[in-house]
Coordinates of C-alpha atoms in Angstrom, one line a residue:
Chain A
M285 CA -9.7 20.1 -19.6
A286 CA -6.5 22.1 -18.1
K287 CA -5.7 25.5 -19.2
R288 CA -1.6 25.0 -21.3
L289 CA 0.0 28.6 -19.5
T290 CA 2.8 29.8 -21.0
Q291 CA 2.6 33.2 -21.8
R292 CA 3.0 36.0 -19.5
E293 CA 0.0 37.4 -19.6
H294 CA -1.2 33.8 -18.2
Y295 CA 0.6 33.5 -15.3
D296 CA -0.1 37.9 -14.2
T297 CA -3.8 36.4 -14.7
L298 CA -3.0 33.4 -12.0
I299 CA -1.5 35.4 -10.1
N300 CA -3.7 37.8 -9.4
Q301 CA -6.4 35.5 -9.2
Y302 CA -4.8 33.3 -6.5
D303 CA -4.1 35.0 -2.9
T304 CA -3.1 31.5 -1.3
W305 CA -0.6 29.3 -3.5
M306 CA -0.8 25.8 -1.7
F307 CA 2.3 23.8 -2.8
D308 CA 3.6 20.0 -2.8
C309 CA 7.7 20.3 -1.9
D310 CA 8.9 16.8 -3.6
G311 CA 8.8 17.1 -7.5
V312 CA 7.5 21.1 -7.7
L313 CA 10.3 23.0 -6.0
W314 CA 12.8 20.0 -5.8
R315 CA 13.9 17.2 -6.8
G316 CA 15.6 14.6 -4.7
D317 CA 18.1 17.6 -2.6
H318 CA 18.1 19.4 -6.3
L319 CA 16.1 22.5 -6.0
I320 CA 13.9 23.0 -10.0
D321 CA 15.3 25.9 -11.9
G322 CA 13.4 28.9 -11.4
A323 CA 12.1 27.6 -7.0
L324 CA 13.2 30.0 -5.1
E325 CA 11.9 33.5 -8.2
A326 CA 9.4 32.0 -8.2
L327 CA 8.1 31.9 -4.3
S328 CA 9.8 35.2 -4.3
I329 CA 8.0 36.6 -6.8
L330 CA 4.5 35.6 -5.4
R331 CA 6.1 36.8 -1.8
E332 CA 6.8 39.7 -3.1
R333 CA 3.0 40.1 -4.5
G334 CA 1.7 39.9 -0.7
K335 CA 0.6 36.6 -1.9
R336 CA -0.1 33.5 2.1
I337 CA 2.8 30.4 0.8
I338 CA 1.8 27.4 2.2
F339 CA 4.5 24.1 1.6
V340 CA 1.5 21.1 1.8
T341 CA 3.4 17.8 2.1
N342 CA 3.0 14.2 2.8
N343 CA 6.1 13.6 4.0
A344 CA 5.7 11.8 7.5
S345 CA 8.9 10.9 8.2
K346 CA 10.4 14.2 10.0
S347 CA 8.0 17.0 11.9
R348 CA 7.8 19.9 10.6
R349 CA 10.5 21.2 12.7
S350 CA 13.2 18.6 10.9
Y351 CA 11.8 19.1 8.1
K352 CA 12.1 23.1 8.5
G353 CA 16.1 21.9 7.9
K354 CA 14.9 20.4 4.4
F355 CA 14.4 24.9 3.4
D356 CA 16.8 25.9 4.8
Q357 CA 19.3 23.5 3.5
L358 CA 17.7 24.6 0.1
G359 CA 17.5 28.0 0.3
V360 CA 14.1 28.1 -0.2
E361 CA 12.6 30.9 2.0
A362 CA 10.1 29.3 4.8
R363 CA 8.9 29.7 8.3
V364 CA 7.5 26.5 10.0
E365 CA 4.3 27.6 10.6
E366 CA 3.7 27.3 6.4
I367 CA 4.8 23.3 6.7
F368 CA 2.1 21.3 6.9
G369 CA 3.1 17.5 7.2
S370 CA 1.0 14.8 8.1
A371 CA 2.8 14.3 10.1
Y372 CA 2.0 17.0 12.5
A373 CA -1.9 16.9 10.5
S374 CA -2.1 12.8 12.0
A375 CA -1.4 14.2 15.2
V376 CA -3.7 17.6 15.3
Y377 CA -6.3 14.9 14.1
I378 CA -5.7 12.4 16.3
S379 CA -5.7 15.4 19.6
S380 CA -8.7 17.8 18.2
V381 CA -11.3 15.7 15.8
M382 CA -10.8 12.2 17.7
K383 CA -10.1 14.1 21.1
I384 CA -8.0 11.1 22.0
P385 CA -8.2 11.2 26.4
K386 CA -5.6 12.1 28.4
D387 CA -5.2 8.6 29.6
K388 CA -5.5 6.7 26.3
K389 CA -2.5 6.1 23.6
V390 CA -1.8 5.5 20.2
Y391 CA 0.4 2.6 19.0
V392 CA 2.7 4.5 16.6
I393 CA 4.5 2.4 13.0
G394 CA 6.8 5.1 12.2
M395 CA 9.3 6.9 12.1
T396 CA 10.8 10.4 14.5
G397 CA 8.4 12.3 12.7
I398 CA 5.0 10.9 13.7
E399 CA 6.9 11.0 17.1
E400 CA 7.7 14.6 17.5
E401 CA 4.6 16.0 16.2
L402 CA 2.6 13.6 18.8
R403 CA 4.5 14.7 21.9
E404 CA 4.2 18.7 20.6
E405 CA -0.1 18.1 21.1
G406 CA 0.0 15.9 24.0
V407 CA -0.3 12.6 22.5
S408 CA 0.7 9.4 24.4
F409 CA 2.3 7.1 22.1
I410 CA 4.0 3.8 22.0
G411 CA 5.6 2.0 19.3
G412 CA 8.2 4.1 16.6
T413 CA 10.9 3.4 17.3
D414 CA 10.8 2.4 20.7
P415 CA 14.2 -0.4 20.6
A416 CA 12.6 -3.1 22.2
D417 CA 10.3 -3.2 18.4
N418 CA 12.6 -1.9 16.1
T419 CA 13.0 -5.6 16.0
L420 CA 13.9 -9.0 13.0
E421 CA 13.7 -10.9 16.7
P422 CA 10.9 -13.3 16.3
F423 CA 7.9 -11.8 17.3
S424 CA 5.8 -14.6 19.5
L425 CA 2.2 -13.7 20.7
A426 CA 2.9 -16.0 24.2
N427 CA 5.4 -12.8 25.7
F428 CA 2.8 -10.3 24.1
T429 CA 0.9 -8.1 26.4
L430 CA -1.8 -6.8 25.3
D431 CA -1.7 -2.8 27.0
P432 CA -5.9 -2.2 26.8
D433 CA -4.9 2.1 26.6
V434 CA -4.2 2.2 23.3
S435 CA -6.5 3.5 21.0
A436 CA -5.6 4.5 17.5
V437 CA -2.9 2.3 15.4
L438 CA -1.2 5.2 13.2
C439 CA 0.8 4.1 10.5
G440 CA 3.1 6.3 8.3
L441 CA 6.2 5.7 6.1
D442 CA 8.6 3.7 8.5
V443 CA 12.1 2.4 6.8
Q444 CA 12.2 0.1 9.8
I445 CA 8.9 -1.9 9.0
N446 CA 9.2 -5.5 10.6
Y447 CA 7.0 -8.6 11.3
T448 CA 7.1 -7.6 15.6
K449 CA 5.1 -4.2 14.7
L450 CA 3.6 -5.0 11.9
S451 CA 1.7 -7.9 14.5
K452 CA 1.1 -5.5 17.5
A453 CA -0.5 -3.1 15.5
F454 CA -3.2 -6.3 14.0
Q455 CA -3.0 -7.2 17.7
Y456 CA -4.5 -3.7 19.2
L457 CA -6.9 -3.3 15.1
T458 CA -8.2 -7.1 15.9
R459 CA -8.8 -7.1 19.7
N460 CA -8.9 -3.7 21.5
P461 CA -12.6 -2.3 21.1
G462 CA -13.2 0.5 18.9
C463 CA -9.3 0.9 18.4
Q464 CA -9.2 3.2 16.0
F465 CA -7.7 2.8 11.9
L466 CA -5.4 5.9 11.3
A467 CA -2.5 6.1 8.3
T468 CA -0.7 9.9 7.7
N469 CA -1.0 8.8 3.4
E470 CA -1.0 6.3 1.3
D471 CA 1.0 6.9 -1.8
S472 CA 1.7 3.8 -3.0
T473 CA 5.3 4.8 -3.3
Y474 CA 8.2 7.3 -1.9
P475 CA 10.7 9.3 -4.0
S476 CA 14.1 9.1 -2.0
A477 CA 17.4 11.0 -4.5
D478 CA 18.1 7.1 -6.5
G479 CA 14.4 6.8 -7.7
L480 CA 11.0 4.7 -6.1
L481 CA 10.6 3.2 -2.8
P482 CA 7.3 1.3 -1.2
G483 CA 5.7 4.2 0.5
A484 CA 3.3 4.6 3.1
G485 CA 0.3 3.2 1.6
A486 CA 2.4 -0.7 1.1
I487 CA 3.8 -0.2 4.8
S488 CA 0.3 0.3 6.3
A489 CA -0.8 -2.8 3.0
P490 CA -0.4 -5.7 5.3
L491 CA -3.2 -4.2 8.1
R492 CA -5.8 -3.5 5.5
F493 CA -5.2 -7.0 4.3
A494 CA -5.0 -8.8 7.5
T495 CA -7.5 -7.3 9.3
E496 CA -9.9 -6.3 6.6
R497 CA -10.0 -2.9 7.8
E498 CA -9.8 1.0 5.7
P499 CA -7.2 4.0 8.0
I500 CA -8.5 7.3 7.8
S501 CA -5.9 8.8 6.1
I502 CA -4.9 11.6 6.9
G503 CA -2.4 13.4 3.8
K504 CA -3.1 13.9 0.6
P505 CA -6.2 13.6 -1.4
A506 CA -8.1 13.2 2.0
K507 CA -9.9 16.4 3.0
T508 CA -8.8 15.4 6.4
M509 CA -5.4 17.4 6.0
L510 CA -7.0 20.9 4.9
D511 CA -9.1 21.2 7.1
C512 CA -6.1 20.7 9.6
I513 CA -4.7 24.0 7.1
Q514 CA -7.9 26.0 8.2
A515 CA -8.0 25.1 11.2
K516 CA -4.7 27.2 11.6
I517 CA -5.1 29.3 8.4
H518 CA -7.0 31.5 7.3
F519 CA -8.1 31.0 3.8
D520 CA -11.5 31.4 1.0
P521 CA -10.8 28.2 -1.0
K522 CA -11.8 30.1 -4.6
R523 CA -8.9 32.2 -3.9
T524 CA -6.8 29.0 -3.3
I525 CA -5.0 27.6 -5.9
M526 CA -2.6 23.7 -4.3
I527 CA 0.5 23.3 -7.3
G528 CA 1.4 20.2 -7.8
D529 CA 3.3 17.4 -9.9
R530 CA 0.6 14.4 -8.3
L531 CA -2.7 14.3 -9.5
N532 CA -4.0 11.0 -6.8
T533 CA -2.7 13.2 -4.0
D534 CA -1.9 17.0 -5.0
I535 CA -5.2 17.4 -7.9
L536 CA -7.5 15.9 -6.4
F537 CA -6.4 16.9 -2.7
G538 CA -7.1 20.7 -4.5
H539 CA -10.4 19.0 -6.3
A540 CA -11.5 18.1 -2.8
G541 CA -11.0 21.3 -1.5
G542 CA -12.6 23.6 -3.8
L543 CA -9.0 24.9 -4.5
A544 CA -7.8 25.5 -7.8
T545 CA -4.9 22.9 -9.3
L546 CA -1.6 24.3 -11.2
L547 CA 0.3 20.7 -12.0
V548 CA 4.2 21.2 -13.2
M549 CA 5.9 18.0 -15.0
T550 CA 8.7 18.1 -12.9
G551 CA 7.9 14.8 -10.3
I552 CA 6.2 11.9 -10.9
T553 CA 2.9 13.2 -13.8
L554 CA 4.1 12.2 -17.2
E555 CA 3.0 14.4 -21.0
A556 CA 1.3 10.2 -21.6
D557 CA -1.0 10.5 -18.0
I558 CA -2.4 13.5 -18.9
T559 CA -3.2 13.6 -22.9
G560 CA -3.8 10.6 -25.4
P561 CA -6.3 7.7 -24.4
N562 CA -4.4 6.4 -20.9
A563 CA -4.9 10.0 -20.1
S564 CA -6.0 10.2 -16.5
A565 CA -10.0 11.0 -14.8
I566 CA -8.2 13.9 -12.8
V567 CA -8.0 16.7 -14.6
P568 CA -5.7 19.9 -13.3
D569 CA -7.4 23.0 -13.5
Y570 CA -4.0 24.2 -15.3
V571 CA -0.8 22.4 -16.8
T572 CA 2.8 24.5 -17.1
A573 CA 6.1 22.4 -17.6
S574 CA 8.2 24.1 -14.0
I575 CA 7.1 26.3 -11.6
G576 CA 10.2 28.2 -12.9
D577 CA 7.5 29.6 -15.3
L578 CA 6.5 32.0 -12.7
R579 CA 9.6 33.9 -14.1
A580 CA 8.3 34.7 -16.6
V581 CA 5.9 37.3 -15.2
K582 CA 9.0 39.5 -14.9
P583 CA 10.2 41.8 -16.5
Chain B
M58 CA -27.0 -26.3 1.3
A59 CA -24.7 -27.3 3.2
K60 CA -26.0 -31.3 4.2
R61 CA -24.4 -31.5 8.0
L62 CA -23.6 -35.5 9.0
T63 CA -24.2 -36.5 12.8
Q64 CA -25.7 -40.4 12.1
R65 CA -23.2 -43.4 11.4
E66 CA -24.6 -43.2 8.4
H67 CA -23.7 -40.4 7.0
Y68 CA -20.2 -41.3 7.8
D69 CA -19.9 -44.7 6.0
T70 CA -22.0 -43.0 2.4
L71 CA -19.5 -40.7 2.2
I72 CA -16.6 -42.2 3.5
N73 CA -17.8 -45.0 0.2
Q74 CA -18.7 -41.7 -1.8
Y75 CA -15.0 -41.3 -2.4
D76 CA -11.4 -42.3 -2.9
T77 CA -9.0 -39.1 -2.9
W78 CA -9.4 -37.9 0.2
M79 CA -7.4 -33.9 1.4
F80 CA -6.6 -33.4 4.0
D81 CA -6.1 -29.3 5.1
C82 CA -3.9 -29.7 8.6
D83 CA -3.6 -26.8 11.1
G84 CA -7.9 -26.8 12.3
V85 CA -8.9 -30.2 10.9
L86 CA -6.3 -32.4 12.7
W87 CA -4.5 -30.7 14.7
R88 CA -4.6 -26.8 16.2
G89 CA -0.7 -25.6 16.6
D90 CA 0.5 -28.9 19.1
H91 CA -2.2 -29.9 19.9
L92 CA -4.0 -32.9 18.2
I93 CA -7.9 -32.5 17.0
D94 CA -9.7 -35.4 19.3
G95 CA -9.8 -38.4 16.9
A96 CA -8.3 -37.5 14.1
L97 CA -6.0 -40.1 13.5
E98 CA -8.6 -42.9 14.1
A99 CA -10.7 -40.8 11.2
L100 CA -7.3 -41.6 9.0
S101 CA -6.4 -44.8 10.8
I102 CA -10.3 -45.7 9.6
L103 CA -10.2 -44.3 6.4
R104 CA -6.7 -46.0 5.3
E105 CA -8.1 -48.4 6.7
R106 CA -10.2 -48.6 3.5
G107 CA -8.3 -47.7 1.0
K108 CA -8.6 -44.9 0.7
R109 CA -6.0 -42.6 -0.8
I110 CA -4.4 -39.5 1.6
I111 CA -3.4 -36.5 0.3
F112 CA -2.8 -33.6 2.8
V113 CA -2.8 -29.6 1.2
T114 CA -1.0 -27.1 3.4
N115 CA -0.5 -23.5 2.7
N116 CA 2.0 -23.2 4.8
A117 CA 4.8 -22.1 3.2
S118 CA 7.2 -21.8 5.7
K119 CA 8.2 -25.4 5.9
S120 CA 9.4 -28.0 2.9
R121 CA 7.3 -31.3 2.8
R122 CA 10.3 -33.0 4.5
S123 CA 10.5 -30.3 7.0
Y124 CA 6.9 -30.3 7.8
K125 CA 6.9 -34.3 8.1
G126 CA 9.0 -33.8 11.5
K127 CA 5.1 -31.8 12.9
F128 CA 3.6 -34.7 11.7
D129 CA 6.1 -37.1 13.3
Q130 CA 5.5 -35.7 16.4
L131 CA 2.1 -35.1 16.6
G132 CA 2.2 -39.5 15.9
V133 CA 0.6 -38.2 12.2
E134 CA 1.1 -41.4 10.0
A135 CA 1.9 -39.3 6.5
R136 CA 4.8 -39.6 3.9
V137 CA 6.5 -37.0 2.3
E138 CA 4.7 -37.5 -0.9
E139 CA 1.4 -37.5 0.3
I140 CA 2.6 -33.9 1.3
F141 CA 1.7 -31.1 -0.6
G142 CA 3.0 -27.5 0.6
S143 CA 2.4 -24.0 -0.6
A144 CA 6.6 -23.8 -1.6
Y145 CA 6.6 -27.0 -2.5
A146 CA 3.8 -26.3 -5.0
S147 CA 5.6 -23.1 -6.1
A148 CA 8.7 -24.8 -6.4
V149 CA 6.7 -26.8 -9.2
Y150 CA 5.4 -24.0 -10.9
I151 CA 8.5 -22.0 -11.4
S152 CA 10.2 -25.2 -12.7
S153 CA 7.5 -26.7 -14.7
V154 CA 4.9 -24.7 -16.0
M155 CA 6.9 -20.9 -16.3
K156 CA 10.0 -23.5 -16.6
I157 CA 12.3 -20.7 -15.6
P158 CA 15.2 -20.8 -18.3
K159 CA 18.2 -21.8 -15.4
D160 CA 20.6 -18.9 -15.9
K161 CA 18.0 -16.9 -14.5
K162 CA 17.0 -17.0 -10.8
V163 CA 14.4 -15.6 -8.3
Y164 CA 14.7 -13.3 -5.9
V165 CA 12.9 -14.9 -2.6
I166 CA 10.9 -13.4 0.7
G167 CA 10.4 -15.4 2.8
M168 CA 11.4 -18.8 5.3
T169 CA 13.1 -22.3 4.6
G170 CA 11.2 -24.2 3.3
I171 CA 10.7 -21.7 0.0
E172 CA 14.3 -22.4 -0.1
E173 CA 14.8 -25.9 0.7
E174 CA 12.2 -26.7 -2.3
L175 CA 13.7 -24.1 -4.4
R176 CA 16.9 -26.2 -4.1
E177 CA 15.4 -29.6 -5.0
E178 CA 14.1 -28.4 -8.3
G179 CA 16.8 -27.3 -9.4
V180 CA 15.5 -23.3 -8.4
S181 CA 18.3 -20.8 -8.1
F182 CA 17.5 -18.3 -6.2
I183 CA 18.4 -14.9 -3.9
G184 CA 16.8 -12.9 -1.5
G185 CA 15.1 -15.7 1.4
T186 CA 17.6 -16.3 4.6
D187 CA 20.5 -14.4 3.0
P188 CA 21.4 -12.2 6.2
A189 CA 23.0 -9.0 3.6
D190 CA 18.5 -8.3 3.6
N191 CA 17.7 -10.7 6.8
T192 CA 18.4 -6.6 7.8
L193 CA 16.5 -3.3 9.7
E194 CA 20.2 -1.2 8.0
P195 CA 19.0 1.3 6.2
F196 CA 18.0 0.4 2.3
S197 CA 19.4 2.9 -0.1
L198 CA 19.2 2.2 -3.8
A199 CA 21.8 4.3 -4.6
N200 CA 23.9 0.8 -3.1
F201 CA 21.2 -1.6 -5.1
T202 CA 22.4 -3.5 -8.3
L203 CA 19.8 -5.2 -9.8
D204 CA 20.3 -8.3 -10.5
P205 CA 19.7 -8.5 -15.0
D206 CA 18.7 -12.3 -13.9
V207 CA 16.0 -12.6 -11.4
S208 CA 12.7 -13.1 -13.7
A209 CA 10.5 -13.8 -10.9
V210 CA 9.9 -12.8 -7.4
L211 CA 8.7 -15.3 -5.0
C212 CA 6.6 -13.6 -1.7
G213 CA 5.9 -16.5 1.3
L214 CA 4.8 -15.7 4.7
D215 CA 8.0 -14.3 6.3
V216 CA 8.3 -13.2 9.5
Q217 CA 11.9 -11.5 9.0
I218 CA 9.9 -8.8 6.3
N219 CA 11.5 -5.5 6.4
Y220 CA 12.2 -2.7 4.1
T221 CA 15.7 -4.2 2.3
K222 CA 13.3 -6.7 0.9
L223 CA 10.2 -4.8 0.2
S224 CA 12.2 -2.5 -1.9
K225 CA 14.2 -5.3 -2.9
A226 CA 11.0 -6.9 -4.0
F227 CA 10.4 -3.5 -5.7
Q228 CA 12.8 -3.3 -7.8
Y229 CA 12.6 -6.8 -10.0
L230 CA 9.2 -6.1 -10.9
T231 CA 9.0 -3.0 -11.8
R232 CA 12.1 -2.3 -13.9
N233 CA 13.1 -5.9 -14.3
P234 CA 11.2 -6.6 -17.8
G235 CA 8.1 -8.8 -17.9
C236 CA 9.6 -10.7 -14.0
Q237 CA 7.1 -12.7 -12.8
F238 CA 5.3 -12.2 -9.7
L239 CA 4.2 -15.0 -7.4
A240 CA 2.7 -15.4 -4.1
T241 CA 2.7 -19.4 -2.7
N242 CA -0.8 -18.1 -0.7
E243 CA -2.0 -15.6 -0.2
D244 CA -4.1 -15.9 3.4
S245 CA -4.5 -12.8 5.9
T246 CA -3.9 -13.7 8.2
Y247 CA -1.7 -16.9 9.7
P248 CA -3.0 -19.0 13.4
S249 CA 0.2 -19.5 15.6
A250 CA -0.2 -21.6 18.8
D251 CA -0.8 -18.3 20.7
G252 CA -3.9 -17.1 18.2
L253 CA -3.6 -15.2 15.1
L254 CA -0.4 -13.2 13.5
P255 CA -0.7 -11.3 10.2
G256 CA -0.7 -14.8 7.5
A257 CA 1.5 -14.8 3.8
G258 CA -0.9 -12.0 1.9
A259 CA -0.4 -9.2 4.2
I260 CA 3.7 -10.2 3.8
S261 CA 2.6 -9.7 -0.5
A262 CA 0.6 -6.6 0.3
P263 CA 2.6 -3.7 0.3
L264 CA 4.1 -5.5 -3.1
R265 CA 0.6 -5.6 -4.4
F266 CA 0.2 -1.9 -3.5
A267 CA 3.2 -0.3 -4.3
T268 CA 3.9 -2.2 -8.1
E269 CA 0.2 -2.1 -8.9
R270 CA 0.5 -6.2 -9.3
E271 CA -1.7 -9.0 -8.5
P272 CA 0.6 -11.3 -8.3
I273 CA -0.3 -14.9 -9.1
S274 CA -0.8 -16.9 -6.5
I275 CA -0.5 -20.9 -6.0
G276 CA -1.7 -22.5 -2.7
K277 CA -5.7 -22.8 -1.9
P278 CA -8.2 -21.4 -3.7
A279 CA -6.1 -22.1 -6.5
K280 CA -5.9 -24.1 -9.1
T281 CA -2.9 -24.0 -9.5
M282 CA -1.5 -25.8 -6.5
L283 CA -4.4 -29.0 -7.2
D284 CA -2.7 -28.9 -10.7
C285 CA 0.9 -29.0 -8.7
I286 CA -1.2 -32.8 -7.0
Q287 CA -2.3 -33.6 -10.7
A288 CA 1.6 -33.4 -11.3
K289 CA 2.0 -36.3 -9.2
I290 CA -0.9 -38.4 -8.4
H291 CA -3.5 -39.4 -10.2
F292 CA -6.9 -38.5 -8.6
D293 CA -10.6 -38.6 -10.7
P294 CA -12.4 -35.0 -8.6
K295 CA -15.3 -36.6 -9.0
R296 CA -14.4 -38.8 -6.1
T297 CA -12.3 -36.8 -4.4
I298 CA -13.0 -34.4 -1.6
M299 CA -11.6 -32.0 0.6
I300 CA -11.8 -31.2 3.7
G301 CA -10.7 -27.6 5.3
D302 CA -12.1 -25.3 7.9
R303 CA -12.0 -21.8 6.1
L304 CA -13.9 -21.0 3.1
N305 CA -11.9 -19.2 1.7
T306 CA -9.3 -21.7 1.6
D307 CA -9.6 -24.6 1.0
I308 CA -14.0 -24.9 0.5
L309 CA -13.2 -22.7 -2.1
F310 CA -10.3 -24.3 -3.4
G311 CA -13.1 -27.9 -3.1
H312 CA -14.8 -25.7 -5.9
A313 CA -12.5 -25.1 -8.3
G314 CA -11.8 -28.1 -8.8
G315 CA -14.7 -29.9 -9.2
L316 CA -13.8 -31.9 -6.0
A317 CA -16.9 -32.2 -3.0
T318 CA -16.4 -30.4 0.7
L319 CA -16.4 -31.9 4.3
L320 CA -16.3 -28.9 6.2
V321 CA -14.5 -28.7 10.3
M322 CA -15.5 -27.2 13.0
T323 CA -12.5 -26.7 14.8
G324 CA -10.5 -24.4 13.0
I325 CA -11.0 -20.6 11.2
T326 CA -15.1 -21.4 10.5
L327 CA -17.8 -20.1 12.8
E328 CA -21.5 -21.6 13.1
A329 CA -21.9 -17.9 11.8
D330 CA -19.8 -18.2 9.0
I331 CA -22.1 -20.5 7.7
T332 CA -26.3 -19.4 9.1
G333 CA -27.9 -16.7 9.7
P334 CA -27.8 -13.6 7.7
N335 CA -24.1 -13.1 6.8
A336 CA -23.9 -16.5 6.5
S337 CA -20.8 -16.1 3.7
A338 CA -21.8 -17.4 0.4
I339 CA -18.9 -20.4 0.2
V340 CA -21.4 -23.1 0.9
P341 CA -19.4 -26.2 1.4
D342 CA -21.6 -30.2 0.3
Y343 CA -21.1 -31.5 3.2
V344 CA -20.2 -29.7 7.1
T345 CA -19.3 -31.6 10.4
A346 CA -18.0 -31.0 14.1
S347 CA -15.1 -32.0 13.7
I348 CA -13.0 -35.1 11.5
G349 CA -13.2 -37.0 14.9
D350 CA -16.9 -37.5 14.1
L351 CA -15.7 -40.0 11.4
R352 CA -15.3 -42.8 14.3
A353 CA -19.4 -43.6 14.1
V354 CA -18.4 -45.5 12.0
K355 CA -16.8 -47.1 14.1
P356 CA -19.0 -50.6 15.3

């Protein structure tokens, strides 16, 4: 059962116990364009006590560099090196784990964030924001030339999704021998400022269904994201805690990596999801109402 | 085990045994724009012997009326009343089984075929080919007004699929109480003239994944399609045979309805799918190379 944190000594003990604090962002530090009350002070307390802070987001629409703009805009102190997004992790996976040869390329379904990260990792790609693919004009196989150098399809959230992109990706996945199928993340929904919309997992769903293939998913809860962080930053999993608002991404991610987990109730997860007859089987180590509760340790 | 038909007496017996012959079209009578060799003669033989012929297609992009144009163009004799498409069956289901009230409407992801059939059944709808929804402009919930009268989402093959359509359908399915989720069919792929493309099931996949709901699927292999045919035409299932090229739609459809089934090898199914170690668990009653084989009964 999760331990409920409510008193000053609970938070003091927690802070003493963990050196590395991994934060999900949306639903934990902010919601849409609004900071969670007390989030800035909570981060300050951790930094003052010498904790290492890492931001781990499945949002693949932005590169780390442009995601940093969101932090700046909300007044949250962060360095680009502290930010790990699923677009970045996907690019690192393709260059360092998959070790894609220089003459091969990736067919992208996704937005500028993925393109920027692939470019930074030196990975060639086609598709993405290319105007030729961002069209509702009829797609015809007769006018399509299969590029034999495409050795992976990478699919993330793409609000310009269309039949041309799906059809091209389908061709590569079914006709290019050995073509890998990667997804930045498989979140079913995406929390926009005004409510939930279909997420990255919904964008790759047509390809999963039509090809009968499951992609390698990079973002939370996959361990791939943690491997990517570990390749850049040294941390001891036993002294690391993951803070998030989603059981099936953040908390599962912590469990998969052997990290402690803290659930906050300022985002997706509701009380009914963790207590009562329909409670999830995914149980965090700790629960607190809001990250702002850490302020209790201040005199 | 399926009975292999090879000799004149096999086909003679088959023709004597069944009064109603239900045909899948693409992959059985034609492929793309090319008639299967001997298909016309086979249909003539059946008509000469007084058999009832029905065409059962999952293609929802065309109404029966415009699908009839395809028959005319290829010189295949057919009456509109003999053609049952999944767009038509969906419209009949909504008007006659779901009995949608006159002041309620359907949000459509699909093409003109669905719109024509809904109109003919007197069902109100929005979405579909409406230019407002056929756009790659960014979708924002802030500019979206939920229509409380939408009591069903109907999803079929739509080559103009985009994030606006998926987002609107997602809102109706998650925010309109009791909103039904219907799919014309769930074929994973669609056989275009130049090769396979993602099918209707791939178009509804994002909604299935994001809403965690399964639609009521109308087309083959669902029994709903057969109920729709039965409401219009009297036939004895025991004296009826379904002829198709797909095990998981046509043959399964026949099984579900208690019909005999004949698999032809001129479409999707390959010899390896029905024999050897990877053979499908779906076994037709009869197999023949091509519908043209029926010509063997001619002197």
